[in-house]
PDB file of C-alpha atoms in Angstrom:
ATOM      1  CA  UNK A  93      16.254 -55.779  24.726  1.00 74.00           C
ATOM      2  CA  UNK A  94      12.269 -55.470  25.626  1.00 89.00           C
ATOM      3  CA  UNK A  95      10.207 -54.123  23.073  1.00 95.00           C
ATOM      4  CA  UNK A  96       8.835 -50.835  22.416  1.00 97.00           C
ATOM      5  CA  UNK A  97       5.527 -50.071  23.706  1.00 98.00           C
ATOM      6  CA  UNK A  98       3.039 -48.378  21.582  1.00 98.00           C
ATOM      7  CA  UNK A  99      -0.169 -47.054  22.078  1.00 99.00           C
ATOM      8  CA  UNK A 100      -2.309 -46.350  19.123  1.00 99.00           C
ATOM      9  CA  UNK A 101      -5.195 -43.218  18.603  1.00 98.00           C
ATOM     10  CA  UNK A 102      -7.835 -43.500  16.349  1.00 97.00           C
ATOM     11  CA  UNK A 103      -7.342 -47.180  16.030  1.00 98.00           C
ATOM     12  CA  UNK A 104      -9.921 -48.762  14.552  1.00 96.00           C
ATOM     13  CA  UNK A 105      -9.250 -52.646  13.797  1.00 97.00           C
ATOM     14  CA  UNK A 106      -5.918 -52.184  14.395  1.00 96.00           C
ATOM     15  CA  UNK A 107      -4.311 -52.180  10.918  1.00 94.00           C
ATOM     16  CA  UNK A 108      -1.757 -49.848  11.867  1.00 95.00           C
ATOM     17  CA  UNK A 109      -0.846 -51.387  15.235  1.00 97.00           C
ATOM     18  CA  UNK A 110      -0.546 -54.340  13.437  1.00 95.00           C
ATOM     19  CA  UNK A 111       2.307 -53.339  10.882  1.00 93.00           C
ATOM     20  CA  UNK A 112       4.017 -52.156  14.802  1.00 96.00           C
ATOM     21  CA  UNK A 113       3.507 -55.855  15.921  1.00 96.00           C
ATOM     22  CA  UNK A 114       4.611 -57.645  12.976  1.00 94.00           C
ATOM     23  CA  UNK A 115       7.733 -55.445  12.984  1.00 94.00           C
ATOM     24  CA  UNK A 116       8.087 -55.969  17.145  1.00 96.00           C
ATOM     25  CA  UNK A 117       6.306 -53.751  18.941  1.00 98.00           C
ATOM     26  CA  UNK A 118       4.083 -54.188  21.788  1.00 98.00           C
ATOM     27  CA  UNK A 119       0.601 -52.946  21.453  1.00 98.00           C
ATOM     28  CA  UNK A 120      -0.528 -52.076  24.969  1.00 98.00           C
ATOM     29  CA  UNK A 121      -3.477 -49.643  24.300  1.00 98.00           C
ATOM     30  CA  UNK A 122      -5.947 -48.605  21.397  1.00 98.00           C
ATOM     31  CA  UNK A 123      -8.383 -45.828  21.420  1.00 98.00           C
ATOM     32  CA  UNK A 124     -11.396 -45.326  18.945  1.00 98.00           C
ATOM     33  CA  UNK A 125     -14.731 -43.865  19.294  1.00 97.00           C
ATOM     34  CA  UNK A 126     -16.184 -47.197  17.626  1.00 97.00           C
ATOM     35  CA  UNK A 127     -16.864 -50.454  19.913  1.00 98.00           C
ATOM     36  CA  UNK A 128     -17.282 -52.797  16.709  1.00 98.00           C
ATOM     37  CA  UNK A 129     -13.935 -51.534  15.480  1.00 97.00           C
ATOM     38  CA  UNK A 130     -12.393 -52.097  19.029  1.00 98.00           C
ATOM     39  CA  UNK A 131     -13.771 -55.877  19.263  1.00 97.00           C
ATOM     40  CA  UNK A 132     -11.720 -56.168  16.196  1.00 97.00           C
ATOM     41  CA  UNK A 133      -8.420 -54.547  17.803  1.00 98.00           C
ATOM     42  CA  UNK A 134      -8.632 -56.626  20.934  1.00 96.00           C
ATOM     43  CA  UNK A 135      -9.075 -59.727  18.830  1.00 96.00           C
ATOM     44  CA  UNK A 136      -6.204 -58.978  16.770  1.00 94.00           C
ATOM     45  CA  UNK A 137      -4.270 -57.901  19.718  1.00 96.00           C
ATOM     46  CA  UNK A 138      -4.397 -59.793  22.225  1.00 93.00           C
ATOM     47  CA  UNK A 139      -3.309 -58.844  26.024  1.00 93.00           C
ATOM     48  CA  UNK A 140      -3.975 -55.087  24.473  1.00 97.00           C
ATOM     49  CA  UNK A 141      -6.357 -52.789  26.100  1.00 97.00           C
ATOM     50  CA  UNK A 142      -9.149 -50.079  24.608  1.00 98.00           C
ATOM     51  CA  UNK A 143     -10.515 -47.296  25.586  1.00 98.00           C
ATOM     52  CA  UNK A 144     -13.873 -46.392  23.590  1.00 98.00           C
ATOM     53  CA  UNK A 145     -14.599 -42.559  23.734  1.00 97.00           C
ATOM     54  CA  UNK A 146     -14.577 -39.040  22.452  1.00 97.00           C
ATOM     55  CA  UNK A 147     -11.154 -38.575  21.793  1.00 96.00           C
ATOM     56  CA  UNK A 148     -11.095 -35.371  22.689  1.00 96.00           C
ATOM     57  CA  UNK A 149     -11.897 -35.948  26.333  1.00 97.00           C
ATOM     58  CA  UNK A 150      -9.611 -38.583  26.596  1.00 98.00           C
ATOM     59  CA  UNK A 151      -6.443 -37.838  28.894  1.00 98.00           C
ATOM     60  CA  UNK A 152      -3.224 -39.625  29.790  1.00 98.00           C
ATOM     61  CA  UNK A 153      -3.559 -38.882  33.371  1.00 97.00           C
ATOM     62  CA  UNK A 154      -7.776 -39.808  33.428  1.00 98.00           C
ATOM     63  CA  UNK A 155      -7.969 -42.575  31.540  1.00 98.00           C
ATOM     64  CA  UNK A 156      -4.992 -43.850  29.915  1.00 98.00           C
ATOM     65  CA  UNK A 157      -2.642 -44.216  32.764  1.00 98.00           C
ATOM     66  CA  UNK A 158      -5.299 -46.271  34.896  1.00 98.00           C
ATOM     67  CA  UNK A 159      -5.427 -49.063  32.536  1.00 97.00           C
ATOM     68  CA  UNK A 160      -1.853 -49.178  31.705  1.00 97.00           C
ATOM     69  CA  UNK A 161      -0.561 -48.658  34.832  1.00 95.00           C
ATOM     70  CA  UNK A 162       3.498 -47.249  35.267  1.00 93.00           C
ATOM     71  CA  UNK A 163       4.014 -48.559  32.053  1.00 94.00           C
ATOM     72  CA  UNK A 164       6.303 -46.399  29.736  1.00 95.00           C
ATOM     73  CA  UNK A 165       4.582 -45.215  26.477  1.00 98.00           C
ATOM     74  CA  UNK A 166       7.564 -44.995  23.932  1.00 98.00           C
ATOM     75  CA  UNK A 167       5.828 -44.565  20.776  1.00 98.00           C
ATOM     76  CA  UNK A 168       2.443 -43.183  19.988  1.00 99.00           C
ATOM     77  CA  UNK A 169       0.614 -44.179  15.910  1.00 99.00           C
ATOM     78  CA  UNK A 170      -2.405 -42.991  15.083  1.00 97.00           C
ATOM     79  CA  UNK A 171      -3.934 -42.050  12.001  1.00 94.00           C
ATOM     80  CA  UNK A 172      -6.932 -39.153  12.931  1.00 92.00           C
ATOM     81  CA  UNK A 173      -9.869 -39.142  10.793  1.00 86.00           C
ATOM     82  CA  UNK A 174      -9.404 -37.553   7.460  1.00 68.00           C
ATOM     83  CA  UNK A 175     -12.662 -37.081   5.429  1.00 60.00           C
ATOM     84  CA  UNK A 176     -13.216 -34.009   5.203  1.00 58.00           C
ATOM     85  CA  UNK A 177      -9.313 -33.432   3.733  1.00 57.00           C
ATOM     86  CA  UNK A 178      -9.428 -36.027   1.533  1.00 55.00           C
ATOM     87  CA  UNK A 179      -8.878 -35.368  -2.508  1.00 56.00           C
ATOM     88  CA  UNK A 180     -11.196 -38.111  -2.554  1.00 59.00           C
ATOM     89  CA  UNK A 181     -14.733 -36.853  -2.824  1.00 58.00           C
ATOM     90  CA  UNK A 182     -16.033 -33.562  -1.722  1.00 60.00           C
ATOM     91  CA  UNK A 183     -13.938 -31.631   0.684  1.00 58.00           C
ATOM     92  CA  UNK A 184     -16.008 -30.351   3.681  1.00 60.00           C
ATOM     93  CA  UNK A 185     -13.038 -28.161   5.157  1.00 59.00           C
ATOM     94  CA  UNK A 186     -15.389 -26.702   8.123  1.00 64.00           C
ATOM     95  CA  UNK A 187     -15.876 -31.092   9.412  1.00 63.00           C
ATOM     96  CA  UNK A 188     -15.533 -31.107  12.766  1.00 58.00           C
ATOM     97  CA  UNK A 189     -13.061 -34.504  12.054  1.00 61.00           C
ATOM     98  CA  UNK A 190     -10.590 -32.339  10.846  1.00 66.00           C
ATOM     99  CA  UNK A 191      -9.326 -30.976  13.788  1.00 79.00           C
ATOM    100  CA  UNK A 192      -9.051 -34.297  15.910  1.00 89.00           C
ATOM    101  CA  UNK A 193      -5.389 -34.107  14.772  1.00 91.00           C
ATOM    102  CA  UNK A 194      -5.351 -31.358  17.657  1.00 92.00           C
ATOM    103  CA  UNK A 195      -6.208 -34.194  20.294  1.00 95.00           C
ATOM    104  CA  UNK A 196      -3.452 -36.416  18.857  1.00 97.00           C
ATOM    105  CA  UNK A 197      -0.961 -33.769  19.552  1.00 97.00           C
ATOM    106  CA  UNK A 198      -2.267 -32.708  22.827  1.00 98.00           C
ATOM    107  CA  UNK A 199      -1.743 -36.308  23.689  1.00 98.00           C
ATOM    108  CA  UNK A 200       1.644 -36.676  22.858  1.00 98.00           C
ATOM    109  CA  UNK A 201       2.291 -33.302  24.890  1.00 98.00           C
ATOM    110  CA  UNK A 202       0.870 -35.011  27.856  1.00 98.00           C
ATOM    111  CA  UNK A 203       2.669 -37.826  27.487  1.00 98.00           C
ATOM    112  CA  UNK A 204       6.280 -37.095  25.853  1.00 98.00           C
ATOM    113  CA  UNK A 205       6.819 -40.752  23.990  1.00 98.00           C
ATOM    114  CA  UNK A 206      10.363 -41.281  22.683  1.00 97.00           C
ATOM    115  CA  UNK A 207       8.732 -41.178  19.245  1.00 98.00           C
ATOM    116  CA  UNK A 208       5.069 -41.155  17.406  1.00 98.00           C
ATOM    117  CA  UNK A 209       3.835 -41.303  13.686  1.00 98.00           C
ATOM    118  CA  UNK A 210       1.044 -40.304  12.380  1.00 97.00           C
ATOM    119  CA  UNK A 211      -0.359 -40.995   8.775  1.00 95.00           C
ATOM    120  CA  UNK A 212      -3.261 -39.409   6.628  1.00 92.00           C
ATOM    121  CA  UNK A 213      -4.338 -38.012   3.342  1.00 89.00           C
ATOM    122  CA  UNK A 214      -1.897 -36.518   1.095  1.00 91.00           C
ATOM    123  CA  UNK A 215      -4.403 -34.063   0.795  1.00 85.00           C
ATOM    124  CA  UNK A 216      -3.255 -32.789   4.142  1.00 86.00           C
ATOM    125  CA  UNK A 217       0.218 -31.688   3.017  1.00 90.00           C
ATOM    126  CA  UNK A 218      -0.715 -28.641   0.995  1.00 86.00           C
ATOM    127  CA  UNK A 219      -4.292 -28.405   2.714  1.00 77.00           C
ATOM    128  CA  UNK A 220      -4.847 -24.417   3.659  1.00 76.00           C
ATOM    129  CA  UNK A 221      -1.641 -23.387   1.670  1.00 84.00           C
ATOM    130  CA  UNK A 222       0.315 -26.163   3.826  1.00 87.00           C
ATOM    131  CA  UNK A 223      -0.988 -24.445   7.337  1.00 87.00           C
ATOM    132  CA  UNK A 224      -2.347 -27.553   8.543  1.00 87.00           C
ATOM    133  CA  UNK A 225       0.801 -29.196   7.665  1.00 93.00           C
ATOM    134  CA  UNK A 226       3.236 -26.374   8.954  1.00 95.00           C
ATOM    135  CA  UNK A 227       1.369 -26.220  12.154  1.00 93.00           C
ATOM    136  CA  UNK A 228       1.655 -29.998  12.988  1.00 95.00           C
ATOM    137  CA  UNK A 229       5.713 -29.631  12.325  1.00 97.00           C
ATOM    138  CA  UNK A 230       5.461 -26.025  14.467  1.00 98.00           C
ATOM    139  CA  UNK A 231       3.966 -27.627  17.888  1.00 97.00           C
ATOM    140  CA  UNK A 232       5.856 -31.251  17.547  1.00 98.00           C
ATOM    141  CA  UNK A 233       9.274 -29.089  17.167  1.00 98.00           C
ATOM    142  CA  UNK A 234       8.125 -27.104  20.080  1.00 98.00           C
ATOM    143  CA  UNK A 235       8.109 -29.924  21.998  1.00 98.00           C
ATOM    144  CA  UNK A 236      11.308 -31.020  21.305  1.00 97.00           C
ATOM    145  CA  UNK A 237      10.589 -33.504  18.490  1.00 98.00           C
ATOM    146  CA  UNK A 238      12.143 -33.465  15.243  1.00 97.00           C
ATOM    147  CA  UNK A 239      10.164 -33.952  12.334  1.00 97.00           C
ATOM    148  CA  UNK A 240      10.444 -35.795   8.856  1.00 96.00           C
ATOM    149  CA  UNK A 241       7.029 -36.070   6.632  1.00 97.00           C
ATOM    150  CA  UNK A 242       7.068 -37.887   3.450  1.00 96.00           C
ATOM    151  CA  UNK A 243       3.978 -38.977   0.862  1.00 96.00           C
ATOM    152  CA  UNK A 244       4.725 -42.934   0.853  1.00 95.00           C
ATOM    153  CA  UNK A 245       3.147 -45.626  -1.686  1.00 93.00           C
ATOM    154  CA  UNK A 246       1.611 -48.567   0.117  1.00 88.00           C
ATOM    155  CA  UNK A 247       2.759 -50.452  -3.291  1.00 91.00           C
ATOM    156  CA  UNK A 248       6.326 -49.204  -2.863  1.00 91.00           C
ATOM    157  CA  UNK A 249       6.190 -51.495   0.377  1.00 85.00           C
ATOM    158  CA  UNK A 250       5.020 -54.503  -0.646  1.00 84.00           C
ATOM    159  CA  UNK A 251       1.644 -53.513   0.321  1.00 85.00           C
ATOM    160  CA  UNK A 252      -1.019 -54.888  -2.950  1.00 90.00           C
ATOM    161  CA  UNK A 253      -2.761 -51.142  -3.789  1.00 89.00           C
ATOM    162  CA  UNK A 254      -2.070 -48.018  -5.115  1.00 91.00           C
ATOM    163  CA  UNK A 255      -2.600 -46.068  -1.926  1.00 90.00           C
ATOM    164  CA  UNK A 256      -0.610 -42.866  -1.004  1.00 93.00           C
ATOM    165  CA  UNK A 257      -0.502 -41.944   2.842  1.00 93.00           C
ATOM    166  CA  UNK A 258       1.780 -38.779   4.614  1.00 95.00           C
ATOM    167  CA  UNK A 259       3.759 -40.295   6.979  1.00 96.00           C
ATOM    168  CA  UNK A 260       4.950 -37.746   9.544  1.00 98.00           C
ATOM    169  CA  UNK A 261       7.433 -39.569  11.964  1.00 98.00           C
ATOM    170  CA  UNK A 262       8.573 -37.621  15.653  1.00 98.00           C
ATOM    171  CA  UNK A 263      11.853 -38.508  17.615  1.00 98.00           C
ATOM    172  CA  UNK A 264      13.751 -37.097  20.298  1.00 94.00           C
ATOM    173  CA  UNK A 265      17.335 -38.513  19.753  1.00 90.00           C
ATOM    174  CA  UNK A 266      18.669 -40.353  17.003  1.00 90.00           C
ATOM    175  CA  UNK A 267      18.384 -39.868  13.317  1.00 91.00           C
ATOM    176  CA  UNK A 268      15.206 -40.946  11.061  1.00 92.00           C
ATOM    177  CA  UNK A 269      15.336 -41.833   7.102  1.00 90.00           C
ATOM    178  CA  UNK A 270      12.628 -43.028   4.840  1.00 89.00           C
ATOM    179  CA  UNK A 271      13.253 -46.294   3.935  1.00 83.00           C
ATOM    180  CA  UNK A 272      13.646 -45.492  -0.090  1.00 74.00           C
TER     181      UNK A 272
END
């Protein structure tokens, strides 16, 4: 069976991609407005490409389907910038950051993957009475995705910190569970 392949928004060094790898994905493509961070993700990834730019310009049909060719995209990860939701120092809820979650969806729209997760702040969950939250679930089921969020413990996973993340995990067919 071939692997999965994954590209990954708001990639950074590739931390997330790299959890993919290690559990047998292939990394074709990472995106990230930061060329320091993308040196990084190439290094770690090797044979992956990058794409360094305004997310929010960035489209499948422009830009990401030139460098990866007719290859299929069958997963999309990403964790968007989360600052200015963060319970960890002051919340500046009018950040322009916190609406690059839009892009992420408006991705996987153009692109229809077989799946996609996304993590960020738990902060995010009840953020605007939930609305932020409630709309991600709203568009992803209007495209046909099924939804399941959970606030996850990186200890709880072998991981060595106290760090909680919201997980939100897409799918088109099949069934999804939290590992408990």
């Amino acid at each position: 069976m071939s692997k999965l392949k994954v590209i990954d928004l708001f990639c950074g060094a590739g931390g997330l991609s790299l959890g993919f790898e290690n559990a047998g994905f292939d990394i074709l493509l990472g995106i990230d407005n930061d060329a320091k961070a993308l040196e990084t993700f190439e290094l770690n990834h090797k044979g992956a490409k990058s794409i360094c730019g305004d997310i929010t310009q960035i489209t499948y049909k422009e830009n990401i389907k030139p460098i990866i060719g007719d290859a299929n995209i069958d997963v999309i990860i990403g964790g968007p910038p989360c600052q200015g939701m963060s319970l960890s120092g002051p919340r500046k809820f009018d950040d322009p950051r916190n609406k690059l979650y839009l892009s992420y969806i408006r991705l996987v729209d153009e692109i229809r993957p077989k799946a996609f997760v996304i993590e960020n702040v738990p902060g995010l969950v009840g953020l605007f009475g939930g609305q932020i939250k409630d709309s991600i679930i709203q568009k992803f089921s209007d495209m046909g995705y099924k939804i399941e969020y959970k606030i996850l413990c990186a200890a709880d996973y072998g991981v060595p910190q106290m760090r909680k993340r919201v997980v939100f995990v897409g799918y088109k067919k099949g069934k999804f569970e939290f590992v408990k």
